[in-house]
CSV table of C-alpha atoms in Angstrom, one decimal:
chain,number,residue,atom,x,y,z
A,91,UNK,CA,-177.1,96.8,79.3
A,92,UNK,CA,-178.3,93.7,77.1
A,93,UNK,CA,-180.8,92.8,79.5
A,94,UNK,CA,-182.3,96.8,79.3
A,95,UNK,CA,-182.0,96.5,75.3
A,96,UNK,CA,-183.8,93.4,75.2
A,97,UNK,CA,-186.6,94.9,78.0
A,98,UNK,CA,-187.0,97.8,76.1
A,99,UNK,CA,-187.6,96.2,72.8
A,100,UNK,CA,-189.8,92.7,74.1
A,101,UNK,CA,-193.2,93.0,72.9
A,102,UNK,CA,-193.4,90.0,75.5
A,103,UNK,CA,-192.5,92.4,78.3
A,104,UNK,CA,-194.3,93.5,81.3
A,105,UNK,CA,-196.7,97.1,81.0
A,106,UNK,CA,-197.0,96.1,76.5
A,107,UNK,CA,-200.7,95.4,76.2
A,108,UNK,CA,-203.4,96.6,73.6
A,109,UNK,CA,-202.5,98.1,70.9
A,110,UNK,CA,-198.3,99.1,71.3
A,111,UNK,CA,-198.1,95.0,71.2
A,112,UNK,CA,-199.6,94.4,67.9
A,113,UNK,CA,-196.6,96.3,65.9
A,114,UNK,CA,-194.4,94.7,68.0
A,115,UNK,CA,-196.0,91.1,67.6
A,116,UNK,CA,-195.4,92.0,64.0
A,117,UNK,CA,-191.8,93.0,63.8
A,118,UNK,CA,-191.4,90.1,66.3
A,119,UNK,CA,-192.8,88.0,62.7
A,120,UNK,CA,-190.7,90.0,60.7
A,121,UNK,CA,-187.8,88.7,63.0
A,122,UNK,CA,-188.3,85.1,62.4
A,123,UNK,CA,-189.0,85.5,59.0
A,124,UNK,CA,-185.7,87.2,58.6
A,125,UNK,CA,-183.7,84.7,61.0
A,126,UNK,CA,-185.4,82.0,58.9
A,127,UNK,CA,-184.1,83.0,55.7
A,128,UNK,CA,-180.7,83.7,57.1
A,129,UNK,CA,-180.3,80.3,58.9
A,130,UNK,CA,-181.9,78.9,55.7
A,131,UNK,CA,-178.6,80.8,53.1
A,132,UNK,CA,-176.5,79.1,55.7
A,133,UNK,CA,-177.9,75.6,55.5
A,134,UNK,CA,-177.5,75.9,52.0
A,135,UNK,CA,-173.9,77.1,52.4
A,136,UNK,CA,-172.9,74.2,54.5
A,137,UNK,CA,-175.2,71.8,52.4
A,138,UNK,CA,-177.4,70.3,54.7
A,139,UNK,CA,-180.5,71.3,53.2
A,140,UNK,CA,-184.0,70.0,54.2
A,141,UNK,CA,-186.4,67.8,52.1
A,142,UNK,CA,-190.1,67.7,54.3
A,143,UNK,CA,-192.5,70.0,54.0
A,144,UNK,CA,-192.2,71.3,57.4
A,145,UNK,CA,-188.6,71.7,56.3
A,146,UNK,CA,-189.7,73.6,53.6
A,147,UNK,CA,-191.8,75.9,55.6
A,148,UNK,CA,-189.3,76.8,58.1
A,149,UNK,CA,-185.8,75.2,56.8
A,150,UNK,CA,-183.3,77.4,58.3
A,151,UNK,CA,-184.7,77.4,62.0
A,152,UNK,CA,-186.1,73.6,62.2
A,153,UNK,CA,-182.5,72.6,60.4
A,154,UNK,CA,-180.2,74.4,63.3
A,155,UNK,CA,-183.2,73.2,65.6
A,156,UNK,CA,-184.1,76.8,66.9
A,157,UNK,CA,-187.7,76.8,65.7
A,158,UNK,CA,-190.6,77.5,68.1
A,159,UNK,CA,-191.4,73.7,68.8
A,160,UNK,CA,-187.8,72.9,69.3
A,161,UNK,CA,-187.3,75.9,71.9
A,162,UNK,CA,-190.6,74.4,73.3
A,163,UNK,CA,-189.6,71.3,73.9
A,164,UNK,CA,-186.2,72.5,75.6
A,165,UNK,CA,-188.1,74.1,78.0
A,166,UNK,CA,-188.5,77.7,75.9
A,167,UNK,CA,-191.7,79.4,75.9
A,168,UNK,CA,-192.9,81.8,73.3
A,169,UNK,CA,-192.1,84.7,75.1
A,170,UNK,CA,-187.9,83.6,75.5
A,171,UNK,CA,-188.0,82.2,71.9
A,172,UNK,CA,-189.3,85.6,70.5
A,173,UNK,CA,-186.3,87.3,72.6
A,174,UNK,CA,-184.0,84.9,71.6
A,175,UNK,CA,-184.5,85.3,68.4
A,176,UNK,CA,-184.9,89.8,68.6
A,177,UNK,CA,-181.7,89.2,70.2
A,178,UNK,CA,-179.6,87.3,67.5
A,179,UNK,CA,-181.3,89.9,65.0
A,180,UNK,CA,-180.0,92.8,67.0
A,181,UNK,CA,-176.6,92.1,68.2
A,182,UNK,CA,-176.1,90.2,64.7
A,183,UNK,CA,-176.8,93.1,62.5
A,184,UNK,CA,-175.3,95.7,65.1
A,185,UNK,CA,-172.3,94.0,65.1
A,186,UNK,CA,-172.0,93.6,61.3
A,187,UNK,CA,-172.4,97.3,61.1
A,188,UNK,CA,-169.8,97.8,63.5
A,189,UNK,CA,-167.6,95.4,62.3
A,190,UNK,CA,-168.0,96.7,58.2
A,191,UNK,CA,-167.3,100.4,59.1
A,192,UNK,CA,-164.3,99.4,61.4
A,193,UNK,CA,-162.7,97.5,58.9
A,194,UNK,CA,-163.2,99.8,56.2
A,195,UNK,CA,-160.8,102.2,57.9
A,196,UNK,CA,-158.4,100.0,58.4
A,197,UNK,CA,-155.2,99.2,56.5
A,198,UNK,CA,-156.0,95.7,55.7
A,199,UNK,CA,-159.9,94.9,56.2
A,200,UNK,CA,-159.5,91.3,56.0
A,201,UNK,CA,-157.0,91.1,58.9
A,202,UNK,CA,-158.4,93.9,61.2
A,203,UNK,CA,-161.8,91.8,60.2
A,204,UNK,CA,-160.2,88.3,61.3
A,205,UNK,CA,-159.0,90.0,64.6
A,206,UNK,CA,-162.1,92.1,65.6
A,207,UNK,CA,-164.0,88.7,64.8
A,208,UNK,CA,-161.4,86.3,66.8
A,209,UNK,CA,-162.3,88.7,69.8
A,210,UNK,CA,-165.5,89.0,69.9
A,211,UNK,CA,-165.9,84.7,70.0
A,212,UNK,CA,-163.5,84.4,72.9
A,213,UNK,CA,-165.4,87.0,74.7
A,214,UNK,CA,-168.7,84.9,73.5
A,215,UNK,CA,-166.9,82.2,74.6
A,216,UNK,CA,-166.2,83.4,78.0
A,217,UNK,CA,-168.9,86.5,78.4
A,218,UNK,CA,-170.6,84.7,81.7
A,219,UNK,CA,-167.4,83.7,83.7
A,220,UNK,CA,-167.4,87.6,85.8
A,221,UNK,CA,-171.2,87.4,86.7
A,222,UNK,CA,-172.9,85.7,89.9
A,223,UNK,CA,-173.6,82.3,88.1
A,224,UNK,CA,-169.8,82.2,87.5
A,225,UNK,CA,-170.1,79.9,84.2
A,226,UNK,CA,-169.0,81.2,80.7
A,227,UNK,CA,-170.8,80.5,77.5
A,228,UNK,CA,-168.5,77.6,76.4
A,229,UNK,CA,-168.7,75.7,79.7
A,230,UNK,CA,-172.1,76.1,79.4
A,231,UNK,CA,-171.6,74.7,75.4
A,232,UNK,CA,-169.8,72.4,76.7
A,233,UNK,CA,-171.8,70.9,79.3
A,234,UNK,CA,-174.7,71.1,77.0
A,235,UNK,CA,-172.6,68.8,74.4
A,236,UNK,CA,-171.9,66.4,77.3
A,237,UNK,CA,-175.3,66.2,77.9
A,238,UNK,CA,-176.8,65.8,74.4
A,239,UNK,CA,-174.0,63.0,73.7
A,240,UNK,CA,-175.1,61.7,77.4
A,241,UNK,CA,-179.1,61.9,75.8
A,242,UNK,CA,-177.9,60.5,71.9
A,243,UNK,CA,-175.6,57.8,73.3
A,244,UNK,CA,-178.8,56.8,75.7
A,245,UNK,CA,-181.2,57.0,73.0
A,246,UNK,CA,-179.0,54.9,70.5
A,247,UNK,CA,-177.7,52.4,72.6
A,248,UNK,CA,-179.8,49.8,71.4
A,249,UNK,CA,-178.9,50.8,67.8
A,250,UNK,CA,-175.3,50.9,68.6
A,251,UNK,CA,-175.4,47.3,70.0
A,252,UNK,CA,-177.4,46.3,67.2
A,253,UNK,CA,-175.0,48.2,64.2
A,254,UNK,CA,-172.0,46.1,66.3
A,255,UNK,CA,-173.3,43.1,66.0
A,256,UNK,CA,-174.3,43.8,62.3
A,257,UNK,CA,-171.2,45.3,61.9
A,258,UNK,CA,-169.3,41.8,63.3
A,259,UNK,CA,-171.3,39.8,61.4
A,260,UNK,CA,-170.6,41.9,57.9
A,261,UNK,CA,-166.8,41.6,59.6
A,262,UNK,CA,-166.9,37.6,59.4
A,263,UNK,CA,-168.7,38.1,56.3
A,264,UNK,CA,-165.8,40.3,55.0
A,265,UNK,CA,-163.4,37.8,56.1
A,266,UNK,CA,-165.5,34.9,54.5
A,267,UNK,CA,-165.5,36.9,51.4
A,268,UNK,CA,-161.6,38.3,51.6
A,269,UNK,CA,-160.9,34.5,51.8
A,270,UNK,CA,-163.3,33.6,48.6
A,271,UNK,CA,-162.1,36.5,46.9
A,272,UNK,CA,-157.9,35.1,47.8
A,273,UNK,CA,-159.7,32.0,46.5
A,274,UNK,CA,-160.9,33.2,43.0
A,275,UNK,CA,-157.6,34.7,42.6
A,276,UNK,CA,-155.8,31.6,42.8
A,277,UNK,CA,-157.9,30.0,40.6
A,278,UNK,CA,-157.5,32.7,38.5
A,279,UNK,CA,-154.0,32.4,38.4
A,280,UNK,CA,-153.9,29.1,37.6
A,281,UNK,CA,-156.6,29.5,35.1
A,282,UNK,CA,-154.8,32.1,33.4
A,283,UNK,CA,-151.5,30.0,33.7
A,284,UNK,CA,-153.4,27.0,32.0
A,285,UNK,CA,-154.6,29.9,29.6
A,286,UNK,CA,-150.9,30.6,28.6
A,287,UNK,CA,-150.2,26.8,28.2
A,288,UNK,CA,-152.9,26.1,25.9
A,289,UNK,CA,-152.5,29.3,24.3
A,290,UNK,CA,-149.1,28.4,23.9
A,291,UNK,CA,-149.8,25.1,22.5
A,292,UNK,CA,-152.9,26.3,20.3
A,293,UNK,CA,-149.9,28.7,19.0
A,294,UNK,CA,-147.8,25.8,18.0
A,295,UNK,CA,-150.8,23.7,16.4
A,296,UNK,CA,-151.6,26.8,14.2
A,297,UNK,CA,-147.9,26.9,13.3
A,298,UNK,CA,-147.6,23.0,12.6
A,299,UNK,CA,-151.2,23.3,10.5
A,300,UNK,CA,-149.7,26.5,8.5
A,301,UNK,CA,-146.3,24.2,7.8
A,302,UNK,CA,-148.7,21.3,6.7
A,303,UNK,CA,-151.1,23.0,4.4
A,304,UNK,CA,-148.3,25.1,3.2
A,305,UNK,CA,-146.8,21.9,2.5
A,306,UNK,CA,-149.8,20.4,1.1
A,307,UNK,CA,-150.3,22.9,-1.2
A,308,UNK,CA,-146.9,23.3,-2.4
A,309,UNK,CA,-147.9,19.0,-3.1
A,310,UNK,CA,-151.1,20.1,-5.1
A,311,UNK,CA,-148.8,22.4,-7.1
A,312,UNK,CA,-146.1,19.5,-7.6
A,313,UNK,CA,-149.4,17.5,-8.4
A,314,UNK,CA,-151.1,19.6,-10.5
A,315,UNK,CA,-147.4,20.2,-12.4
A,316,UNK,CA,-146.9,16.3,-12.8
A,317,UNK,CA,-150.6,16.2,-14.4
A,318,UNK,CA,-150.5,18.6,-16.6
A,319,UNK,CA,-146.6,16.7,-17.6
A,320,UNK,CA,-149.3,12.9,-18.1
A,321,UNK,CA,-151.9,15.2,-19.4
A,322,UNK,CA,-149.2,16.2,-22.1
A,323,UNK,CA,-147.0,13.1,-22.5
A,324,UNK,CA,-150.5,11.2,-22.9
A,325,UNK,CA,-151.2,13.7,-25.7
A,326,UNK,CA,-147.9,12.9,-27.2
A,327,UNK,CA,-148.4,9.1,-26.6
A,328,UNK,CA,-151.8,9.4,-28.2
A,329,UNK,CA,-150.5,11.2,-31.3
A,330,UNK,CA,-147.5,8.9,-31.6
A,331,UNK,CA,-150.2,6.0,-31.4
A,332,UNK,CA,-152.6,7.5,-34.5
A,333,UNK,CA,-148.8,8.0,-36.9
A,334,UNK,CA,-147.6,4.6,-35.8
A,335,UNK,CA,-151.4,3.7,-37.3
A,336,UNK,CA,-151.0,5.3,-40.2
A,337,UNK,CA,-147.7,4.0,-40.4
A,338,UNK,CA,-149.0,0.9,-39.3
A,339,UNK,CA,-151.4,0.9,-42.2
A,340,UNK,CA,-149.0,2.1,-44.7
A,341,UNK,CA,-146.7,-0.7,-43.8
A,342,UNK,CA,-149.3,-3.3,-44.4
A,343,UNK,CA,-150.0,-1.6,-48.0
A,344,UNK,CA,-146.5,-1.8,-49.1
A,345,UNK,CA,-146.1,-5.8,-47.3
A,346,UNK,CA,-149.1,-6.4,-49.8
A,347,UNK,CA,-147.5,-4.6,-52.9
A,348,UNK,CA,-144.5,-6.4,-52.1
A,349,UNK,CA,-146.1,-9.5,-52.1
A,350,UNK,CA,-147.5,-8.6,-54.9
A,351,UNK,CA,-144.7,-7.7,-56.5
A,352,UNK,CA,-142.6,-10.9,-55.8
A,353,UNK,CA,-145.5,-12.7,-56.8
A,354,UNK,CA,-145.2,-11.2,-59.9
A,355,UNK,CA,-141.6,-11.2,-60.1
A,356,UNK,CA,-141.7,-15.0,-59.5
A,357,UNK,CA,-144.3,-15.1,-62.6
A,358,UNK,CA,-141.7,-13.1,-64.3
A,359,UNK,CA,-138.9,-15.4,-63.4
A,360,UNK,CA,-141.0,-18.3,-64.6
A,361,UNK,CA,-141.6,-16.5,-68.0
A,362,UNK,CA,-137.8,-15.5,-68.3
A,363,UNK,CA,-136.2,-19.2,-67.7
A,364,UNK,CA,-139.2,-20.7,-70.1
A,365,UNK,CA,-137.8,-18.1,-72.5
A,366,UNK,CA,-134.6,-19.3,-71.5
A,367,UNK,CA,-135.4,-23.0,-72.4
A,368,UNK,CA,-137.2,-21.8,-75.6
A,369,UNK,CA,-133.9,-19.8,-76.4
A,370,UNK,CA,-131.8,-22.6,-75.4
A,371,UNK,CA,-133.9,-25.1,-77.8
A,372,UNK,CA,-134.0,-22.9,-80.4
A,373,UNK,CA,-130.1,-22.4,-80.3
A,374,UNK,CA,-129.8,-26.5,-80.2
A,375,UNK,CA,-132.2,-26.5,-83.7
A,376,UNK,CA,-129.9,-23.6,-85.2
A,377,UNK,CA,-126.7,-25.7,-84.0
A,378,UNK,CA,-128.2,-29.0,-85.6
A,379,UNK,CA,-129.3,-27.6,-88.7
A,380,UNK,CA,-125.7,-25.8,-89.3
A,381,UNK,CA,-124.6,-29.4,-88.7
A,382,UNK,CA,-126.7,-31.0,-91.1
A,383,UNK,CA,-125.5,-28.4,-93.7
């Protein structure tokens, strides 16, 4: 029954000619365009999004590599691409159609969907294994994984080798670096160990300096104390100096009138016993002349 579907809706197929192909060639457009956009939402979806411009044109078929010139070179002409592609736009929206108003009856839409859809893969899966050819669609997945890993490892052999010795030598060069790098830590360690010590000891300097300028100044203030004490004792000193002057000076005064004084007490003295002699003769002539009477 697919086969019929897909015969009766080719424009590729046998007896379409003329004009009854051109409508068909365009739908067959419309198809791709659709697919295109589709396979495009679904790059995006799973992030893997092209960046060419041929990309651009046709991202979602040349990213899942069902474009025309990827069919082509798999051995697909234009004729099985366009029917390929009719038939992923049939059976896809078909099935969505069936699948929405199926579910929406159903108690639980999401689990009715999950089964429905876990069906229809297995039969996918295994839709070929009944018919003459006798393989199913994931043998034939299968085989065609074996064979593009088969092609890839072939292609990149070279490039393998190549990434293994690159990757060796970035190996030794890990190692060499793993044992610089357990290197640099020990000198760290030991750098940050002599770090503490002289920290330690810087520590203990800044402490001893603190005790001697504390010290130091607690000398200026004993120092500055002690001078202002001279300073004020020298003042004294000074002032006791100019009143022992004056004193000085008045001593000297009075040692002159004393020596004056005694000089003229001595002048006095000599006055008083020649006074005294004068007294003393004078009281001998009385004496005589009281005799003489």
């Amino acid at each position: 029954p697919a086969a019929l579907l897909l015969d009766s809706t080719d424009p590729f197929s046998p007896g379409r000619t003329g004009a009854s192909q051109q409508p068909n060639l365009l739908k067959g457009r419309a198809i791709e365009n659709w697919l295109n956009r589709t396979l495009c939402q679904a790059g995006k979806t799973h992030g893997d999004v092209g960046n060419s411009s041929a990309a651009k044109q046709m991202q979602g078929l040349a990213q899942f590599g069902v474009d025309a010139a990827a069919l082509e070179k798999l051995g697909l002409d234009a004729q099985q691409a366009e029917r390929v592609y009719r038939a992923m736009f049939v059976y896809s929206q078909g099935l969505h159609a069936v699948l929405q108003e199926a579910v929406g009856r159903a108690k639980s839409s999401s689990a009715a969907l999950l089964v429905l859809w876990r069906a229809f893969t297995a039969v996918m899966e295994h839709a070929g294994q009944s018919e003459e050819k006798g393989e199913s669609l994931a043998a034939l997945v299968q085989r065609g994984n074996e064979e593009e890993k088969a092609r890839v490892e072939s292609k990149y052999k070279e490039q393998i080798a190549t990434l293994q010795s690159q990757l060796h030598k970035l190996s030794q060069q890990r190692r060499a670096l793993q044992e610089e790098a357990a290197r640099l830590r020990e000198d760290e360690a030991r750098l940050r160990s002599e770090s503490e010590i002289y920290r330690a000891e810087l520590e203990t300097n800044i402490a001893k300096n603190d005790k001697e300028i504390k010290l130091r100044a607690d000398a200026e203030v004993r120092y500055l104390d002690k001078t202002r004490w001279a300073e004020s004792l020298q003042a004294q000193l000074d002032k006791e100096r100019r009143d022992s002057g004056v004193l000085r000076q008045q001593l000297k005064e009075e040692s002159t009138a004393k020596e004056l004084a005694q000089v003229e007490l001595e002048s006095m003295r000599t006055q008083v016993k020649v006074l005294e002699s004068q007294v003393t003769t004078y009281k001998q002539g009385i004496a005589e002349a009281a005799q003489q009477k």
